[in-house]
Structure formats: C-alpha cells, structure tokens
CSV table of C-alpha atoms and ligand atoms in Angstrom, one decimal:
chain,number,residue,atom,x,y,z
K,1,MET,CA,-25.1,10.2,7.3
K,2,LEU,CA,-24.6,13.1,5.0
K,3,LYS,CA,-27.4,15.3,5.9
K,4,ASP,CA,-26.8,19.0,5.3
K,5,LYS,CA,-23.6,18.5,3.9
K,6,HIS,CA,-23.0,20.3,0.7
K,7,ILE,CA,-21.2,18.8,-2.1
K,8,VAL,CA,-19.8,19.9,-5.4
K,9,LEU,CA,-19.5,17.0,-7.7
K,10,GLY,CA,-17.5,17.7,-10.7
K,11,ILE,CA,-17.9,15.7,-14.0
K,12,THR,CA,-15.1,15.5,-16.7
K,13,GLY,CA,-15.2,14.3,-19.9
K,14,GLY,CA,-14.4,10.5,-19.7
K,15,ILE,CA,-16.3,7.6,-20.3
K,16,ALA,CA,-16.5,6.8,-16.5
K,17,ALA,CA,-18.8,9.7,-16.1
K,18,TYR,CA,-21.6,7.4,-16.5
K,19,LYS,CA,-20.5,6.0,-13.0
K,20,SER,CA,-21.0,9.2,-11.4
K,21,VAL,CA,-24.5,9.0,-11.9
K,22,ILE,CA,-24.7,6.4,-9.5
K,23,LEU,CA,-22.3,8.3,-7.3
K,24,LEU,CA,-24.7,11.1,-7.5
K,25,ARG,CA,-27.5,8.6,-6.3
K,26,LEU,CA,-25.7,7.3,-3.4
K,27,LEU,CA,-25.0,11.0,-2.0
K,28,LYS,CA,-28.3,12.2,-2.4
K,29,LYS,CA,-29.3,8.9,-0.6
K,30,ALA,CA,-27.3,9.7,2.3
K,31,GLY,CA,-28.8,13.2,2.4
K,32,ALA,CA,-26.0,15.2,0.9
K,33,ASP,CA,-27.1,18.4,-1.3
K,34,VAL,CA,-25.2,18.0,-4.4
K,35,GLN,CA,-24.3,20.6,-6.9
K,36,VAL,CA,-22.7,19.3,-10.3
K,37,VAL,CA,-20.4,21.0,-12.2
K,38,MET,CA,-19.6,19.7,-15.7
K,39,THR,CA,-16.5,20.4,-18.2
K,40,PRO,CA,-18.0,21.2,-21.6
K,41,SER,CA,-16.9,17.6,-22.9
K,42,ALA,CA,-18.3,16.1,-20.0
K,43,LYS,CA,-21.4,16.6,-21.6
K,44,GLU,CA,-20.7,14.7,-24.7
K,45,PHE,CA,-20.8,11.4,-22.4
K,46,VAL,CA,-23.6,12.1,-20.6
K,47,THR,CA,-26.5,14.6,-20.6
K,48,PRO,CA,-26.8,17.5,-17.8
K,49,VAL,CA,-30.4,16.4,-17.9
K,50,THR,CA,-29.4,13.2,-15.7
K,51,PHE,CA,-27.5,15.0,-13.5
K,52,ALA,CA,-29.9,17.7,-12.9
K,53,SER,CA,-32.7,15.3,-12.3
K,54,LEU,CA,-31.1,13.3,-9.9
K,55,SER,CA,-29.3,16.3,-8.2
K,56,GLY,CA,-32.4,18.4,-8.1
K,57,ARG,CA,-30.5,21.2,-9.1
K,58,PRO,CA,-29.5,22.8,-12.6
K,59,VAL,CA,-26.2,21.7,-13.6
K,60,VAL,CA,-23.5,24.5,-13.8
K,61,SER,CA,-21.4,24.2,-16.8
K,62,GLU,CA,-20.6,27.8,-18.2
K,63,PHE,CA,-19.5,30.9,-16.5
K,64,PHE,CA,-23.0,32.4,-17.3
K,65,THR,CA,-26.5,31.2,-18.9
K,66,ALA,CA,-26.1,32.8,-22.6
K,67,ASN,CA,-29.4,33.7,-23.0
K,68,THR,CA,-30.5,35.7,-19.8
K,69,GLY,CA,-26.9,36.6,-18.9
K,70,GLU,CA,-26.9,35.1,-15.4
K,71,TRP,CA,-23.7,34.9,-13.9
K,72,HIS,CA,-22.6,31.5,-12.0
K,73,SER,CA,-20.3,32.3,-9.3
K,74,HIS,CA,-17.7,29.7,-8.8
K,75,VAL,CA,-16.6,31.6,-5.4
K,76,ASP,CA,-19.8,31.2,-4.3
K,77,LEU,CA,-20.1,27.6,-4.9
K,78,GLY,CA,-16.2,27.6,-3.0
K,79,ILE,CA,-18.2,28.9,0.0
K,80,TRP,CA,-21.0,26.7,-0.1
K,81,ALA,CA,-19.7,23.5,-0.3
K,82,ASP,CA,-18.3,21.2,2.7
K,83,LEU,CA,-16.4,18.9,-0.3
K,84,MET,CA,-15.7,19.3,-3.7
K,85,ILE,CA,-15.3,15.6,-5.4
K,86,VAL,CA,-13.8,15.8,-9.2
K,87,ALA,CA,-15.2,12.1,-10.5
K,88,PRO,CA,-14.2,11.1,-13.3
K,89,ALA,CA,-11.1,13.6,-13.2
K,90,THR,CA,-9.3,13.1,-16.5
K,91,ALA,CA,-5.6,13.7,-17.2
K,92,SER,CA,-6.6,16.9,-18.8
K,93,THR,CA,-8.5,18.0,-15.8
K,94,ILE,CA,-5.7,17.0,-13.5
K,95,GLY,CA,-3.2,18.9,-15.5
K,96,LYS,CA,-5.1,22.0,-15.3
K,97,MET,CA,-6.0,21.7,-11.7
K,98,ALA,CA,-2.4,21.3,-10.7
K,99,ASN,CA,-1.0,24.4,-13.2
K,100,GLY,CA,-3.8,26.3,-12.3
K,101,ILE,CA,-5.3,26.6,-15.8
K,102,ALA,CA,-8.8,27.8,-15.1
K,103,ASP,CA,-10.3,27.7,-18.5
K,104,ASN,CA,-13.4,26.3,-17.5
K,105,MET,CA,-16.0,26.4,-14.7
K,106,LEU,CA,-15.0,23.1,-13.2
K,107,VAL,CA,-11.3,24.3,-12.5
K,108,THR,CA,-12.2,27.8,-11.7
K,109,THR,CA,-14.2,26.5,-8.9
K,110,TYR,CA,-11.4,24.1,-7.8
K,111,LEU,CA,-9.2,27.2,-7.5
K,112,SER,CA,-11.6,28.9,-5.3
K,113,ALA,CA,-12.3,25.8,-3.1
K,114,LYS,CA,-12.1,27.0,0.0
K,115,GLU,CA,-13.3,23.3,1.5
K,116,PRO,CA,-11.1,20.3,0.6
K,117,VAL,CA,-10.9,18.5,-2.9
K,118,MET,CA,-11.1,14.8,-3.7
K,119,ILE,CA,-10.3,13.4,-6.9
K,120,ALA,CA,-11.2,10.0,-8.6
K,121,PRO,CA,-8.7,9.9,-11.8
K,122,ALA,CA,-9.8,7.8,-14.8
K,123,MET,CA,-7.9,7.3,-17.9
K,124,ASP,CA,-6.2,4.8,-20.5
K,125,LEU,CA,-3.1,2.9,-18.5
K,126,ASP,CA,-0.2,4.7,-20.9
K,127,MET,CA,-1.8,8.1,-19.9
K,128,MET,CA,-2.1,7.0,-15.8
K,129,ASN,CA,1.5,5.9,-16.3
K,130,HIS,CA,2.8,8.8,-18.1
K,131,PRO,CA,5.6,10.9,-15.9
K,132,SER,CA,3.3,14.2,-16.3
K,133,THR,CA,-0.1,12.4,-15.3
K,134,GLU,CA,2.3,11.0,-11.9
K,135,ARG,CA,3.8,14.4,-11.6
K,136,ASN,CA,0.4,16.2,-11.7
K,137,ILE,CA,-1.2,13.7,-9.3
K,138,GLN,CA,1.8,14.1,-6.6
K,139,THR,CA,1.3,17.9,-7.2
K,140,LEU,CA,-2.1,17.9,-6.2
K,141,GLU,CA,-1.4,15.6,-3.1
K,142,ASN,CA,1.0,18.4,-2.1
K,143,ASP,CA,-1.7,20.7,-2.5
K,144,GLY,CA,-3.7,18.7,0.1
K,145,VAL,CA,-6.0,17.0,-2.8
K,146,ILE,CA,-7.6,13.3,-1.6
K,147,VAL,CA,-7.0,11.1,-4.2
K,148,VAL,CA,-9.2,8.0,-4.7
K,149,ASN,CA,-6.8,5.6,-6.4
K,150,PRO,CA,-7.5,4.2,-9.9
K,151,ARG,CA,-8.4,0.4,-10.0
K,152,GLU,CA,-6.5,-2.1,-12.5
K,153,GLY,CA,-9.2,-3.8,-14.7
K,154,GLU,CA,-10.4,-3.5,-18.3
K,155,LEU,CA,-10.6,0.0,-19.9
K,156,ALA,CA,-12.8,1.9,-22.3
K,157,SER,CA,-9.9,1.1,-24.8
K,158,GLY,CA,-9.7,-2.7,-24.5
K,159,LEU,CA,-6.8,-2.5,-22.7
K,160,VAL,CA,-6.2,-4.2,-19.5
K,161,GLY,CA,-4.3,-1.9,-16.9
K,162,LYS,CA,-4.4,0.8,-13.8
K,163,GLY,CA,-6.7,3.6,-14.8
K,164,ARG,CA,-10.2,2.4,-14.2
K,165,MET,CA,-11.8,5.1,-12.0
K,166,ALA,CA,-12.9,3.6,-8.4
K,167,GLU,CA,-16.2,2.2,-8.4
K,168,PRO,CA,-18.9,4.4,-7.2
K,169,GLU,CA,-19.3,2.6,-3.9
K,170,GLU,CA,-15.5,3.1,-3.2
K,171,ILE,CA,-15.7,6.9,-4.1
K,172,PHE,CA,-19.0,6.9,-1.4
K,173,LYS,CA,-17.0,5.2,1.1
K,174,ALA,CA,-14.2,7.6,0.8
K,175,VAL,CA,-16.1,10.6,1.0
K,176,SER,CA,-18.2,8.9,4.2
K,177,ASP,CA,-14.5,8.2,5.6
K,178,PHE,CA,-13.6,11.7,5.0
K,179,PHE,CA,-16.8,13.3,6.5
K,180,ALA,CA,-16.4,11.0,9.8
K,181,VAL,CA,-12.8,12.5,10.5
K,182,TYR,CA,-13.6,16.0,9.5
K,183,ASN,CA,-14.2,18.1,12.1
K,184,GLN,CA,-13.2,15.3,14.7
K,185,LEU,CA,-10.4,17.9,16.2
K,186,LYS,CA,-12.2,21.1,15.4
K,187,GLY,CA,-11.2,23.5,18.1
K,188,LYS,CA,-8.2,21.8,18.8
K,189,ARG,CA,-4.5,23.2,18.8
K,190,VAL,CA,-1.5,20.7,18.1
K,191,LEU,CA,1.9,21.5,18.2
K,192,VAL,CA,4.0,19.2,15.8
K,193,THR,CA,7.9,19.6,15.6
K,194,ALA,CA,9.4,18.2,12.3
K,195,GLY,CA,12.8,17.6,10.7
K,196,PRO,CA,16.2,17.7,11.9
K,197,THR,CA,18.2,20.4,13.6
K,198,TYR,CA,21.4,22.0,12.4
K,199,GLU,CA,24.2,23.0,14.9
K,200,ASN,CA,26.6,25.3,13.4
K,201,ILE,CA,30.4,24.9,13.7
K,202,ASP,CA,31.1,27.7,11.2
K,203,PRO,CA,29.5,29.3,8.6
K,204,VAL,CA,29.8,26.8,6.5
K,205,ARG,CA,29.5,23.6,8.3
K,206,PHE,CA,27.4,22.1,11.1
K,207,ILE,CA,26.1,19.2,13.0
K,208,GLY,CA,23.0,17.4,11.5
K,209,ASN,CA,21.1,14.3,10.6
K,210,TYR,CA,19.1,12.5,7.9
K,211,SER,CA,15.6,13.4,9.1
K,212,SER,CA,13.6,14.7,5.9
K,213,GLY,CA,10.7,16.3,8.0
K,214,LYS,CA,8.1,13.8,6.3
K,215,MET,CA,6.8,12.1,9.1
K,216,GLY,CA,6.1,15.3,10.6
K,217,PHE,CA,4.9,17.0,7.8
K,218,GLU,CA,2.3,14.0,7.2
K,219,LEU,CA,1.2,14.4,11.0
K,220,ALA,CA,0.6,18.1,10.4
K,221,ALA,CA,-1.4,17.6,7.1
K,222,GLU,CA,-3.5,14.8,8.6
K,223,LEU,CA,-4.1,16.8,11.9
K,224,GLU,CA,-5.5,19.6,9.6
K,225,LYS,CA,-7.5,17.4,7.5
K,226,ARG,CA,-9.6,16.5,11.0
K,227,GLY,CA,-10.1,20.1,11.5
K,228,ALA,CA,-7.3,21.1,14.1
K,229,GLU,CA,-5.2,24.3,14.1
K,230,VAL,CA,-1.5,23.2,13.9
K,231,ILE,CA,1.8,25.0,14.9
K,232,LEU,CA,4.2,23.3,13.1
K,233,ILE,CA,7.9,23.9,14.1
K,234,ALA,CA,10.2,22.4,11.5
K,235,GLY,CA,13.8,22.0,11.3
K,236,PRO,CA,15.9,22.7,8.1
K,237,VAL,CA,13.7,20.6,5.4
K,238,SER,CA,13.3,20.8,1.4
K,239,ILE,CA,9.9,20.5,1.9
K,240,SER,CA,7.6,23.0,0.0
K,241,LYS,CA,4.1,21.8,0.8
K,242,LYS,CA,1.7,24.4,0.7
K,243,PHE,CA,-0.7,24.1,3.8
K,244,GLY,CA,-4.1,25.4,4.2
K,245,ASP,CA,-4.9,28.4,6.6
K,246,LYS,CA,-5.0,26.0,9.6
K,247,ILE,CA,-1.5,25.2,9.5
K,248,LYS,CA,1.1,27.9,10.8
K,249,ARG,CA,4.5,26.7,9.5
K,250,ILE,CA,7.5,28.2,11.4
K,251,ASP,CA,11.0,27.5,10.4
K,252,VAL,CA,13.8,27.0,12.5
K,253,VAL,CA,17.4,25.8,12.3
K,254,SER,CA,18.8,24.6,15.0
K,255,ALA,CA,17.7,22.8,18.7
K,256,VAL,CA,17.8,26.2,20.4
K,257,GLU,CA,15.6,27.9,18.3
K,258,MET,CA,13.3,25.2,18.1
K,259,TYR,CA,13.1,24.8,21.6
K,260,GLU,CA,12.6,28.6,21.7
K,261,GLU,CA,9.5,28.6,19.5
K,262,ALA,CA,7.9,25.5,20.8
K,263,LYS,CA,8.2,26.5,24.5
K,264,LYS,CA,6.3,30.0,23.2
K,265,TYR,CA,3.5,28.0,21.8
K,266,PHE,CA,2.8,25.2,24.2
K,267,PRO,CA,1.2,27.2,26.5
K,268,GLU,CA,-1.6,27.4,23.5
K,269,VAL,CA,-2.0,24.0,22.5
K,270,ASP,CA,-3.8,21.1,23.7
K,271,ILE,CA,-1.7,18.5,22.2
K,272,ALA,CA,2.1,18.4,21.4
K,273,ILE,CA,3.7,15.8,19.2
K,274,PHE,CA,7.6,15.6,18.6
K,275,ALA,CA,8.4,14.2,15.4
K,276,ALA,CA,11.6,16.0,14.9
K,277,ALA,CA,15.2,14.8,15.2
K,278,VAL,CA,16.9,17.2,17.7
K,279,ALA,CA,20.2,17.3,17.9
K,280,ASP,CA,21.5,16.5,21.6
K,281,TYR,CA,24.5,18.5,21.3
K,282,ARG,CA,25.8,21.7,19.9
K,283,PRO,CA,29.2,22.8,19.4
K,284,GLU,CA,30.4,25.1,22.2
K,285,ARG,CA,31.3,28.2,20.1
K,286,HIS,CA,30.0,28.7,16.7
K,287,GLU,CA,33.3,29.8,14.7
K,288,GLU,CA,32.6,33.7,12.9
K,289,GLU,CA,34.8,32.4,10.2
K,290,LYS,CA,35.3,29.4,8.1
K,291,ILE,CA,37.7,26.9,10.0
K,292,LYS,CA,40.8,26.4,8.1
K,293,ARG,CA,42.8,23.2,7.4
K,294,GLU,CA,46.1,24.7,7.4
K,295,ASN,CA,48.4,22.3,9.1
K,296,LYS,CA,46.0,21.0,11.5
K,297,GLU,CA,46.6,17.3,11.8
K,298,GLU,CA,43.5,17.1,14.5
K,299,LEU,CA,40.5,19.3,15.3
K,300,SER,CA,38.7,19.1,18.5
K,301,LEU,CA,35.4,20.1,19.0
K,302,ARG,CA,33.8,20.7,22.6
K,303,LEU,CA,29.9,20.0,22.5
K,304,VAL,CA,27.5,21.4,25.2
K,305,ARG,CA,24.0,19.7,25.8
K,306,ASN,CA,21.0,21.0,23.8
K,307,PRO,CA,17.7,21.6,25.8
K,308,ASP,CA,15.4,18.5,25.5
K,309,ILE,CA,12.2,20.0,24.0
K,310,ALA,CA,9.9,17.3,24.7
K,311,ALA,CA,11.0,16.5,28.4
K,312,SER,CA,11.1,20.4,29.3
K,313,LEU,CA,7.6,20.9,28.0
K,314,SER,CA,6.2,17.8,29.3
K,315,LYS,CA,7.3,18.3,32.9
K,316,ASP,CA,4.8,20.6,33.5
K,317,LYS,CA,2.3,19.9,30.5
K,318,ASP,CA,-0.8,20.6,32.7
K,319,GLY,CA,-3.4,18.3,31.0
K,320,ARG,CA,-1.9,18.6,27.9
K,321,LEU,CA,-1.3,15.3,25.7
K,322,THR,CA,2.3,14.8,24.9
K,323,VAL,CA,3.5,12.4,22.2
K,324,GLY,CA,7.4,11.8,21.4
K,325,PHE,CA,9.0,9.3,18.9
K,326,ALA,CA,11.7,7.2,19.9
K,327,LEU,CA,14.3,6.1,16.7
K,328,GLU,CA,16.1,3.1,18.0
K,329,THR,CA,19.0,1.2,16.4
K,330,ASP,CA,18.8,-1.6,19.8
K,331,ASN,CA,16.8,-2.4,22.6
K,332,GLY,CA,13.6,-0.7,20.9
K,333,ILE,CA,10.9,-1.3,23.2
K,334,GLU,CA,13.0,-1.3,26.6
K,335,ASN,CA,14.8,2.1,25.2
K,336,ALA,CA,11.1,3.8,24.2
K,337,LYS,CA,9.7,2.7,27.7
K,338,ARG,CA,12.7,4.7,29.2
K,339,LYS,CA,11.9,7.9,27.4
K,340,LEU,CA,8.1,7.5,27.9
K,341,GLN,CA,8.8,7.7,31.5
K,342,SER,CA,11.8,10.1,31.6
K,343,LYS,CA,10.3,12.6,29.5
K,344,ASN,CA,6.8,12.2,31.1
K,345,LEU,CA,5.0,11.5,27.7
K,346,ASP,CA,1.5,9.9,27.3
K,347,TRP,CA,2.5,8.2,24.5
K,348,VAL,CA,5.9,7.1,22.6
K,349,VAL,CA,6.0,6.3,18.8
K,350,LEU,CA,8.8,4.1,18.4
K,351,ASN,CA,10.4,3.5,15.2
K,352,SER,CA,13.4,1.1,14.4
K,353,MET,CA,16.6,1.9,12.0
K,354,ARG,CA,16.7,-2.2,12.0
K,355,ASP,CA,13.3,-2.2,9.9
K,356,LYS,CA,14.2,-1.4,6.2
K,357,GLU,CA,10.7,0.4,5.6
K,358,ALA,CA,11.1,2.4,8.9
K,359,GLY,CA,13.3,5.9,9.6
K,360,PHE,CA,15.0,8.8,7.7
K,361,MET,CA,13.8,9.9,4.5
K,362,LYS,CA,11.7,6.9,3.7
K,363,ASP,CA,8.5,7.4,2.4
K,364,THR,CA,6.9,4.6,4.8
K,365,ASN,CA,7.4,3.7,8.8
K,366,LYS,CA,6.8,0.9,10.8
K,367,ILE,CA,5.9,1.9,14.3
K,368,THR,CA,4.9,0.4,18.0
K,369,MET,CA,2.9,2.9,19.9
K,370,LEU,CA,3.5,2.6,23.7
K,371,SER,CA,1.3,4.4,26.5
K,372,ASN,CA,2.1,5.3,29.8
K,373,LEU,CA,-0.8,3.0,30.8
K,374,GLY,CA,1.0,0.3,29.4
K,375,GLU,CA,-0.7,0.1,26.2
K,376,GLU,CA,1.4,-1.6,23.3
K,377,ILE,CA,0.3,-1.4,19.8
K,378,SER,CA,2.2,-2.6,16.6
K,379,PHE,CA,1.2,-1.6,13.1
K,380,PRO,CA,2.8,-3.2,9.8
K,381,ALA,CA,4.8,-1.1,7.7
K,382,LYS,CA,2.5,1.5,6.1
K,383,SER,CA,3.3,5.0,4.0
K,384,LYS,CA,4.1,7.6,6.8
K,385,ARG,CA,0.5,9.3,5.7
K,386,GLU,CA,-1.1,6.4,6.8
K,387,VAL,CA,1.3,6.1,9.7
K,388,ALA,CA,0.1,9.7,10.6
K,389,LYS,CA,-3.5,8.8,10.7
K,390,ASP,CA,-2.9,5.6,12.8
K,391,ILE,CA,-1.0,7.6,15.2
K,392,ILE,CA,-3.7,10.4,15.5
K,393,ASP,CA,-6.5,7.5,15.8
K,394,VAL,CA,-4.6,6.1,18.7
K,395,ILE,CA,-4.0,9.4,20.6
K,396,ILE,CA,-7.5,10.5,20.5
K,397,GLY,CA,-8.9,7.0,21.4
K,398,LYS,CA,-10.7,6.4,17.8
H,401,PMT,O1,11.5,13.2,9.1
H,401,PMT,P1,11.7,11.8,8.6
H,401,PMT,O2,12.6,11.5,7.6
H,401,PMT,O3,10.3,11.7,7.9
H,401,PMT,O4,12.0,10.9,9.7
H,401,PMT,C1,11.1,10.7,10.5
H,401,PMT,C2,11.9,10.3,12.0
H,401,PMT,C3,12.6,9.0,12.0
H,401,PMT,C4,12.7,11.5,12.3
H,401,PMT,C5,10.7,10.2,13.2
H,401,PMT,O5,9.9,9.2,13.0
H,401,PMT,C6,11.2,10.0,14.6
H,401,PMT,O6,11.9,8.8,15.0
H,401,PMT,N1,11.6,11.2,15.1
H,401,PMT,C7,12.3,11.1,16.7
H,401,PMT,C8,13.6,11.0,16.4
H,401,PMT,C9,14.7,11.3,17.6
H,401,PMT,O7,15.5,12.1,17.7
H,401,PMT,O8,14.3,10.3,18.5
H,401,PMT,P2,15.4,10.4,19.5
H,401,PMT,O9,14.8,9.1,20.3
H,401,PMT,O10,16.4,10.7,19.8
H,401,PMT,O11,14.5,11.7,20.7
H,401,PMT,C10,13.1,11.0,21.4
H,401,PMT,C11,12.1,12.2,21.4
H,401,PMT,O12,12.5,13.4,22.2
H,401,PMT,C12,11.7,12.5,20.1
H,401,PMT,O13,10.3,12.9,20.3
H,401,PMT,C13,12.4,13.9,19.9
H,401,PMT,O14,11.9,15.1,19.2
H,401,PMT,C14,12.7,14.5,21.2
H,401,PMT,N2,14.1,15.2,21.7
H,401,PMT,C15,14.8,14.7,21.6
H,401,PMT,C16,15.9,15.7,21.6
H,401,PMT,C17,15.8,16.8,22.3
H,401,PMT,N3,17.1,17.6,22.4
H,401,PMT,N4,14.8,17.4,22.1
H,401,PMT,C18,13.5,16.8,22.0
H,401,PMT,O15,12.5,17.2,22.2
C-alpha cells in the first residue's frame, strides 16, 4: 500500500515515543522506506537501536557523526521524503516548528521539508490546552501541516483528559488516507475564486459583503494537497495563509478586477470553482474625492451591473468542469437549480444563510450539492476544511 513511499519519521521526547515503534512497524509492513530522525531527548525514552533495527536505516539525530565527521544533510532528507511525520510531537517541538527554531536535526529537517508534514501531538492536558500550544498548532495548520488530533484518555501524569497521542493504527490510517488522495489531481489546473469584492464609492467607502474567503481558501488548500496546481483569485480578505509552490494567489479588490484575472487564467485550467461572493452591482461613478455630507439630506447612488464571472466563463467552457456556489436565504434548492442552469455549471454548492452553521465568516458550512445531471447530495454541518474535501470528492467522482 505504501510501496516505494519515502517517509521521514520524527520522534520527539515524550512517553508516547514507545507507540512510534509500532507505527514504524506498520509503515514498514505496508512497504514504506522509513528514515527515523530523533531529537536528543527522544533518545531518553526509546533507544535509537530499536528504531534503527526496525527501519533498517541508522537513526539520524545529530548534524554530523562526531568520530567520522560525516555530515547528515537535512536538505537531502527533505528532497528524498514523500511525507514527514512527527509522532509524538511534544509541545516544545511544536513550538519550535511553528516559530522556526532550528536547534536540532528534526526541526532543521522540518524547515527544509519540500514534502507535506504531519504531526501527532502528545502532551499533558494542561499543556495541550495552553493558549500558546493552541496558537502554535493553529500556526502549523495555517502553514499546511496535517494534524492527527490527540485523544482524550489516561495520560502519563495520571491525569485524564486530551493529550494522548492518537494510536499508531490511527496515525497509520491518516498516512494511508493521505497517500490515497495525494497526487489524485496531479497534472490538473484549477481556478478558485474566493472572498468578497469591494466596489468603491469614493476613496474611503465601498459596497462589500461579509465573505471572509475561508471556504475558497480551504478549497485551494485541499486541491493543492491532492496535487493540483491552483490559481486562487482572492477578493479583499485578511487571510495571510502561506501556501506551497502549487498555489498562485492573485489578490484583487473589485468584481471587474476578479473577472479580468479569471478570464486570463480560465483557458489554462481543467476545473473552475467559483466560491467568491461577487458584488452584482457597482457604483456607476467612483468619486475621486471623499463625498462630503454638507447639507445633503439624501444621497443617491446609481449602480450598474457587474459581469457575472461564473456565467460568462462557463458559457464557452469547452469541456472544463465548472462549479458554482449559491448562497440563499429562501427557496434554496429552487434558486440553486436555476443558477446551475442559467450559469451553465456542472455542479452548484448550495449553502443557506438560514443554517446557523453555514455561510459567511463561519468556520463551518452545511451544503447540498446539485449537478446538471440531476444528482442531489446533502451533507451535515462540518468544518469548512471537511466541506472542501467533500466538494472535491464529489466533483471528481471519488
Ligand atoms: O468566504 P466565507 O466567509 O467562507 O463564506 C463562504 C461563502 C458563503 C461566500 C461561499 O460558501 C458562497 O456561498 N459563495 C458564493 C456566494 C454568492 O455570491 O452566491 P450567489 O448565489 O450570489 O452567486 C452564485 C454563483 O455565481 C457563485 O458561484 C458566485 O461566485 C458566482 N458569481 C456571482 C455574481 C457574479 N457577478 N459573478 C459570479 O461569478
């Protein structure tokens, strides 16, 4: 199952290091070639001999071998590996990874990693719940690290709570699932629009909406994980997420700018997903100076229609798969079906402002997907990250 896969298994200094022996066995049995990298304190818990014997490779722990001067290249490891797993990942190592403190071989390898990285945190419950740990894990997630969440249960301290490393079988499953979707979209290019558009009235005011860009950015991140090259055209959002080389982010402000960029890239892509909340209208005039209140009791703005990006590009899609969203307040299914047809889309993702777990700014969404072949698939409320996976699974037919 993992034949020919190269995995760097990072071990840090926590009692759960003993479970990583079993994880190593599972990876080896599935055919993976595993290079173990240990932090100095990890060696206090399990000896390198155990990992070296089971992996068939000498463990790497120092930057060089003291008696021969042989240099261990963290850069070469980063090029060799298809995946790096840090299990257990202690609070200290997570903190160093999140902040780029490269004072040992493991964190240096992480900073040089070209491959995706997974961590399985393990620590006492107070450390797990500390704001700095939560912040560091969030930073790593934003950096694209996959987190195999710890479980609730009995901890080495004798306390009971969250912080127990996921069982080796669960981590192994996360690795298998990762490789099952890894490269699924290799060679494919996908355009994603995300966030709101702002339509300027004057230098200080605009017409906009509450879209945060979260849904579109999760889609882009998931597409990247599956090997696609992504053109992400984002309206004004405050997401500073750092993506890998496969995502080209283009920031725009207005609907017209978003349309111009989307038009430029559409001919190059295989799939286009329109997740942006695009303003349908813009002020006819953009005043150069701030509009003064003076004695005006009323102010009228004349609005003109913006281009419909999804409809305009999907009109001549020439075999490309196009997916739109429908954000509705009422008659959801009916309106979504109308948008599916009028915009010539293959799929439309309906989310309703009536669902408290769905819509603008939330971390969750609740969707129903409708296809031009009459399919209708509803999902329960999930995090936008999971929703992105569901959408991609459905549109590529997995
Ligand atoms: O960004 P978040 O805070 O995470 O919120 C996510 C979201 C609610 C914005 C997202 O899930 C969503 O529903 N996006 C589409 C919102 C919307 O504008 O829906 P609509 O029903 O008005 O538009 C239908 C489709 O046409 C959409 O795919 C839209 O991108 C596209 N459209 C609309 C108008 C226009 N001028 N050009 C377009 O391309």
